[in-house]
Structures are given as C-alpha cells and as structure tokens.
CSV table of C-alpha atoms in Angstrom, one decimal:
chain,number,residue,atom,x,y,z
A,111,MET,CA,-53.5,-5.4,-12.0
A,112,ILE,CA,-56.4,-4.4,-14.2
A,113,ARG,CA,-57.8,-6.0,-17.3
A,114,ILE,CA,-56.7,-4.4,-20.5
A,115,GLY,CA,-57.6,-4.7,-24.2
A,116,ASN,CA,-55.0,-7.3,-25.1
A,117,ARG,CA,-56.3,-10.3,-23.2
A,118,LYS,CA,-53.3,-12.5,-24.0
A,119,PHE,CA,-50.8,-9.9,-22.7
A,120,SER,CA,-53.0,-9.2,-19.7
A,121,ASN,CA,-53.2,-12.8,-18.7
A,122,GLY,CA,-49.5,-13.2,-19.0
A,123,VAL,CA,-48.8,-10.3,-16.7
A,124,ILE,CA,-51.3,-11.4,-14.1
A,125,ALA,CA,-49.9,-14.9,-14.1
A,126,GLN,CA,-46.4,-13.7,-13.6
A,127,LEU,CA,-47.5,-11.3,-10.8
A,128,LEU,CA,-49.4,-14.1,-9.0
A,129,THR,CA,-46.3,-16.4,-9.3
A,130,GLU,CA,-44.2,-13.8,-7.7
A,131,MET,CA,-46.7,-13.1,-5.0
A,132,ASP,CA,-47.0,-16.8,-4.1
A,133,GLY,CA,-43.2,-17.0,-3.6
A,134,ILE,CA,-43.1,-14.2,-1.1
A,135,GLU,CA,-42.4,-15.2,2.5
A,136,GLY,CA,-44.4,-13.6,5.3
A,137,ARG,CA,-42.5,-11.2,7.6
A,138,GLU,CA,-43.8,-9.8,10.8
A,139,GLY,CA,-44.4,-6.1,10.6
A,140,VAL,CA,-44.4,-5.9,6.8
A,141,ILE,CA,-47.7,-4.9,5.2
A,142,VAL,CA,-48.1,-4.7,1.4
A,143,LEU,CA,-50.6,-2.0,0.3
A,144,ALA,CA,-52.0,-1.3,-3.2
A,145,ALA,CA,-54.4,1.5,-4.3
A,146,THR,CA,-56.6,2.0,-7.2
A,147,ASN,CA,-59.5,4.2,-8.2
A,148,ARG,CA,-60.9,1.6,-10.6
A,149,SER,CA,-61.7,-1.3,-8.3
A,150,GLU,CA,-64.2,-2.8,-10.7
A,151,LEU,CA,-61.4,-3.6,-13.1
A,152,ILE,CA,-59.3,-5.5,-10.6
A,153,ASP,CA,-58.7,-9.1,-11.6
A,154,PRO,CA,-60.5,-11.4,-9.1
A,155,ALA,CA,-57.4,-13.6,-8.8
A,156,LEU,CA,-55.6,-10.8,-7.0
A,157,LEU,CA,-58.3,-10.5,-4.3
A,158,ARG,CA,-58.3,-14.1,-3.2
A,159,PRO,CA,-57.2,-15.0,0.4
A,160,GLY,CA,-53.4,-14.9,0.8
A,161,ARG,CA,-53.1,-12.0,-1.7
A,162,PHE,CA,-54.9,-8.7,-1.5
A,163,ASP,CA,-57.6,-10.3,0.6
A,164,LEU,CA,-58.6,-7.2,2.6
A,165,VAL,CA,-60.3,-4.3,0.7
A,166,VAL,CA,-60.7,-1.0,2.4
A,167,GLU,CA,-62.8,1.6,0.6
A,168,LEU,CA,-62.0,5.3,1.2
A,169,ASP,CA,-64.8,7.8,0.6
A,170,TYR,CA,-64.2,11.3,-0.7
A,171,PRO,CA,-63.2,13.8,2.0
A,172,ASN,CA,-66.0,15.6,3.8
A,173,GLU,CA,-66.1,19.4,4.1
A,174,GLU,CA,-63.9,19.5,7.3
A,175,GLU,CA,-61.4,17.2,5.7
A,176,ARG,CA,-61.3,19.3,2.5
A,177,ARG,CA,-60.6,22.3,4.6
A,178,ALA,CA,-57.7,20.6,6.2
A,179,ILE,CA,-56.4,19.5,2.7
A,180,PHE,CA,-56.6,23.1,1.4
A,181,ALA,CA,-54.7,24.2,4.5
A,182,VAL,CA,-51.9,21.9,3.7
A,183,HIS,CA,-51.6,22.9,0.0
A,184,THR,CA,-51.9,26.6,0.7
A,185,ARG,CA,-49.5,26.7,3.5
A,186,GLY,CA,-46.6,29.1,2.9
A,187,LYS,CA,-48.3,30.6,-0.3
A,188,ALA,CA,-49.2,34.2,-0.8
A,189,ILE,CA,-53.0,33.9,-0.2
A,190,ALA,CA,-55.2,37.0,-0.1
A,191,ALA,CA,-56.8,37.8,3.2
A,192,ASP,CA,-60.3,37.4,1.7
A,193,VAL,CA,-59.7,33.8,0.7
A,194,THR,CA,-61.2,31.5,3.3
A,195,LEU,CA,-60.6,27.8,3.5
A,196,GLU,CA,-64.2,27.2,4.6
A,197,GLU,CA,-65.5,28.8,1.4
A,198,LEU,CA,-63.1,26.7,-0.7
A,199,ALA,CA,-64.2,23.5,1.1
A,200,SER,CA,-67.8,24.2,0.5
A,201,LEU,CA,-67.3,24.7,-3.2
A,202,THR,CA,-65.4,21.5,-3.8
A,203,ALA,CA,-67.9,18.8,-2.7
A,204,GLY,CA,-67.1,15.4,-4.2
A,205,ARG,CA,-63.4,16.3,-4.9
A,206,SER,CA,-60.5,14.1,-3.9
A,207,GLY,CA,-57.3,15.2,-2.2
A,208,ALA,CA,-55.6,15.1,-5.6
A,209,ASP,CA,-58.3,17.3,-7.1
A,210,ILE,CA,-57.8,19.9,-4.3
A,211,GLU,CA,-54.1,19.9,-4.9
A,212,ALA,CA,-54.6,20.5,-8.6
A,213,ILE,CA,-57.0,23.4,-7.8
A,214,CYS,CA,-54.4,25.0,-5.6
A,215,ARG,CA,-51.7,24.6,-8.3
A,216,ARG,CA,-53.9,25.9,-11.0
A,217,ALA,CA,-55.0,29.0,-8.9
A,218,ALA,CA,-51.3,29.8,-8.2
A,219,LEU,CA,-50.5,29.5,-11.9
A,220,LEU,CA,-53.4,31.8,-12.9
A,221,ALA,CA,-52.2,34.3,-10.3
A,222,LEU,CA,-48.6,34.1,-11.5
A,223,ARG,CA,-49.7,34.7,-15.1
A,224,GLU,CA,-51.8,37.7,-14.1
A,225,TRP,CA,-49.0,39.1,-12.1
A,226,ILE,CA,-46.2,38.6,-14.6
A,227,ALA,CA,-48.0,39.6,-17.8
A,228,PRO,CA,-47.9,43.4,-17.2
A,229,LYS,CA,-44.2,43.1,-16.3
A,230,ILE,CA,-43.5,41.3,-19.6
A,231,ALA,CA,-45.5,43.9,-21.5
A,232,MET,CA,-43.6,46.8,-19.8
A,233,THR,CA,-40.3,45.4,-20.9
A,234,ARG,CA,-41.4,45.7,-24.5
A,235,VAL,CA,-42.1,49.4,-24.2
A,236,GLN,CA,-39.1,51.4,-25.2
A,237,VAL,CA,-39.0,55.1,-24.3
A,238,THR,CA,-37.5,57.1,-27.2
A,239,GLU,CA,-36.8,60.8,-27.6
A,240,THR,CA,-38.6,62.5,-30.4
A,241,THR,CA,-37.9,65.6,-32.4
A,242,GLU,CA,-40.3,68.4,-33.1
A,243,GLU,CA,-41.2,66.6,-36.4
A,244,GLY,CA,-42.3,63.5,-34.4
A,245,ASN,CA,-39.5,61.3,-35.6
A,246,THR,CA,-37.5,59.3,-33.1
A,247,THR,CA,-33.8,60.2,-32.7
A,248,ASN,CA,-32.7,56.6,-32.6
A,249,GLY,CA,-34.5,55.4,-35.7
A,250,GLN,CA,-37.4,53.7,-33.8
A,251,GLU,CA,-41.1,54.5,-34.4
A,252,SER,CA,-42.8,56.7,-31.8
A,253,GLU,CA,-46.0,55.3,-30.3
A,254,THR,CA,-49.3,56.7,-31.2
A,255,PRO,CA,-51.8,58.0,-28.6
A,256,GLU,CA,-53.9,54.8,-29.2
A,257,GLU,CA,-50.9,52.6,-28.5
A,258,HIS,CA,-50.0,54.6,-25.4
A,259,ALA,CA,-53.6,54.2,-24.1
A,260,SER,CA,-53.4,50.4,-24.6
A,261,LEU,CA,-50.3,50.0,-22.5
A,262,PRO,CA,-50.8,48.1,-19.2
A,263,ALA,CA,-50.8,50.0,-16.0
A,264,GLN,CA,-47.8,49.9,-13.7
A,265,PRO,CA,-47.8,46.3,-12.3
A,266,SER,CA,-48.0,45.6,-8.7
A,267,ASN,CA,-44.8,44.3,-7.0
A,268,ARG,CA,-46.7,41.9,-4.7
A,269,PHE,CA,-47.7,38.5,-5.9
A,270,MET,CA,-51.1,37.4,-4.4
A,271,ILE,CA,-53.5,34.5,-5.0
A,272,ARG,CA,-57.0,35.9,-4.9
A,273,PRO,CA,-60.5,34.4,-4.7
A,274,GLU,CA,-61.1,34.8,-8.4
A,275,HIS,CA,-58.1,32.6,-9.1
A,276,PHE,CA,-59.5,29.8,-7.0
A,277,ALA,CA,-62.9,30.3,-8.5
A,278,ARG,CA,-61.6,30.0,-12.0
A,279,ALA,CA,-59.6,26.9,-11.1
A,280,ILE,CA,-62.6,25.2,-9.6
A,281,ASP,CA,-64.8,26.1,-12.6
A,282,GLU,CA,-62.2,24.7,-15.0
A,283,GLN,CA,-62.1,21.4,-13.1
A,284,ARG,CA,-65.9,21.2,-13.0
A,285,GLU,CA,-66.1,21.7,-16.7
A,286,ARG,CA,-63.5,19.0,-17.3
A,287,TYR,CA,-65.3,16.5,-15.2
A,288,ALA,CA,-68.6,17.4,-16.9
A,289,VAL,CA,-67.1,16.6,-20.3
A,290,GLN,CA,-65.7,13.3,-18.9
A,291,GLU,CA,-69.1,12.3,-17.6
A,292,VAL,CA,-70.7,13.0,-20.9
A,293,ALA,CA,-68.1,11.0,-22.7
A,294,GLU,CA,-68.5,8.1,-20.3
A,295,GLY,CA,-72.3,8.2,-20.7
A,296,SER,CA,-72.0,8.2,-24.4
A,297,ILE,CA,-69.7,5.1,-24.3
A,298,ALA,CA,-72.2,3.3,-22.0
A,299,ARG,CA,-75.1,4.1,-24.4
A,300,GLN,CA,-73.0,2.8,-27.3
A,301,GLN,CA,-72.2,-0.4,-25.5
A,302,ALA,CA,-75.8,-0.9,-24.5
A,303,GLY,CA,-76.9,-0.3,-28.1
A,304,ARG,CA,-74.3,-2.7,-29.4
A,305,GLN,CA,-75.5,-5.4,-27.0
A,306,ARG,CA,-79.1,-4.8,-28.1
A,307,LEU,CA,-78.2,-5.2,-31.8
A,308,LEU,CA,-76.3,-8.4,-31.0
A,309,GLU,CA,-79.5,-9.7,-29.4
A,310,MET,CA,-81.6,-8.6,-32.4
A,311,ALA,CA,-79.1,-10.4,-34.7
A,312,SER,CA,-79.6,-13.8,-33.0
A,313,ASP,CA,-80.7,-16.5,-35.3
A,314,MET,CA,-83.9,-17.4,-33.5
A,315,ASN,CA,-86.4,-15.6,-31.3
A,316,ALA,CA,-87.5,-17.0,-28.0
A,317,ASP,CA,-90.4,-18.8,-29.6
A,318,GLY,CA,-88.1,-20.4,-32.2
A,319,ARG,CA,-89.3,-18.3,-35.1
A,320,PRO,CA,-87.0,-15.9,-37.1
A,321,PRO,CA,-89.5,-13.4,-38.6
A,322,LEU,CA,-87.1,-10.4,-38.5
A,323,ARG,CA,-83.9,-12.2,-39.3
A,324,GLY,CA,-83.3,-10.1,-42.5
A,325,LEU,CA,-83.8,-6.8,-40.7
A,326,ARG,CA,-81.6,-7.9,-37.8
A,327,LEU,CA,-78.8,-9.0,-40.1
A,328,TRP,CA,-79.0,-5.7,-42.0
A,329,LEU,CA,-78.7,-3.7,-38.8
A,330,ALA,CA,-75.9,-5.9,-37.5
A,331,ARG,CA,-74.0,-5.5,-40.8
A,332,LEU,CA,-74.6,-1.8,-40.8
A,333,PHE,CA,-72.9,-1.3,-37.5
A,334,GLY,CA,-70.2,-3.8,-38.3
A,335,LEU,CA,-71.3,-6.4,-35.7
A,336,VAL,CA,-71.2,-9.3,-38.1
A,337,PRO,CA,-69.3,-9.8,-41.5
A,338,ARG,CA,-71.2,-8.6,-44.5
A,339,GLU,CA,-70.9,-12.0,-46.1
A,340,ALA,CA,-72.8,-13.7,-43.3
C-alpha cells in the first residue's frame, strides 16, 4: 500500500489491510509476495516483522538477460534476418523486462502498419475504362498522370519486422522517458522552491530578528503559501 493524497482515506485502507493481515494464519509452503516499483512510497507499517518483513531488490536486467528477454518476446514472430538480439540488447541498457516487451509490441505494430498501408491504398484505386475523349464509361473520374505517379507500389505479400522498426520503437521509448525525467525534475525543483519560501516566510530568523518579514510574507502570498489576509 502506498501513501496517496487523501491521508484520511489512505490511513483507513492501510488500517483495514493490517487488520486482515494480522488475522491470517500461517501455513507451511504458502508464501505471500508483493511487488512495487515505488518502494519509497510503501507505508512503514507494512514492512514490520510478521508482515512484509523481507525486502528483495531486483536490479534491471544486464545485457545477457535483456538478450534472453528479447528472445522470449520475438519467438514465433516474423523477424528479419538482419535483426540480432545482441544488438537490441546493447541498445536497451537500463530497460526493464516490461520495457523490452513494449518495444517488441511497438516494433511489430510499426511493421504491420507499414505492411498494410499500401494494401489499403490499393483497394481505393478503381480501374475504369475511358473513352477517346478521356471520360470514364461508368461515370467515375479518370486519374491524372500526377495521381497515377503518387499511387503506392505493389505491396509485398510477406510481413517482416525489420531493424528500423525496432530502432524507431526504442527511440520513441527513450523520448518518452526523457520527457518523464524532465517533468519529475521540474516537480522536484518546485517542491524545493516551495520549501525554501516556507523557510523564508517564518516569523523569526535564527538570531531572533525579523528584518525581512515583509518581503517573506509578500513572496509567500504571491505563491499562495499563506493566506493573503495573514
């Protein structure tokens, strides 16, 4: 259980969970496991002896383990011969098993879109007979040379996931994580700034004098840290 914004609701849920856990009778051969990727948010009451008292930290997979994970998620799929698991593993340092699975799914989706797009476009092309005047015999408009040149080439009948599909999937995931890291850094800076302003808005300095009280209160009110009537 993690701490959430509504403290009253969170405390009620944790208390109920602890009550249920205390009533569980031990059975030989039964092991209860729980997993989280945000261990810093776990309520300490859940980690006391007799509850989840053993914590095992699992690191991200190394290169050899990532290669094995890629082998699992690419098994039975139409992978091009020039796709090597070693290269994929070397490009995904710091990625979890779930990340690798998402990369494989995304690469397959990109390959599917690329393979099926020409087929969809070809179904929209209707061949019509034209008269000498250039009019269609069935009332449809004839295509211009420019439109004919823009038509897709005859699509391949073989679906294949190629290196560029994996490369694009990895790049998209890397960009998504970069945006997330920037957002988390911004939140951390905002929280640090808020704490600093709270310290500046204290009534007295360390030496007992309040020379900058007016400025501190103005800054605190500006950022909504204290009521404006204070």
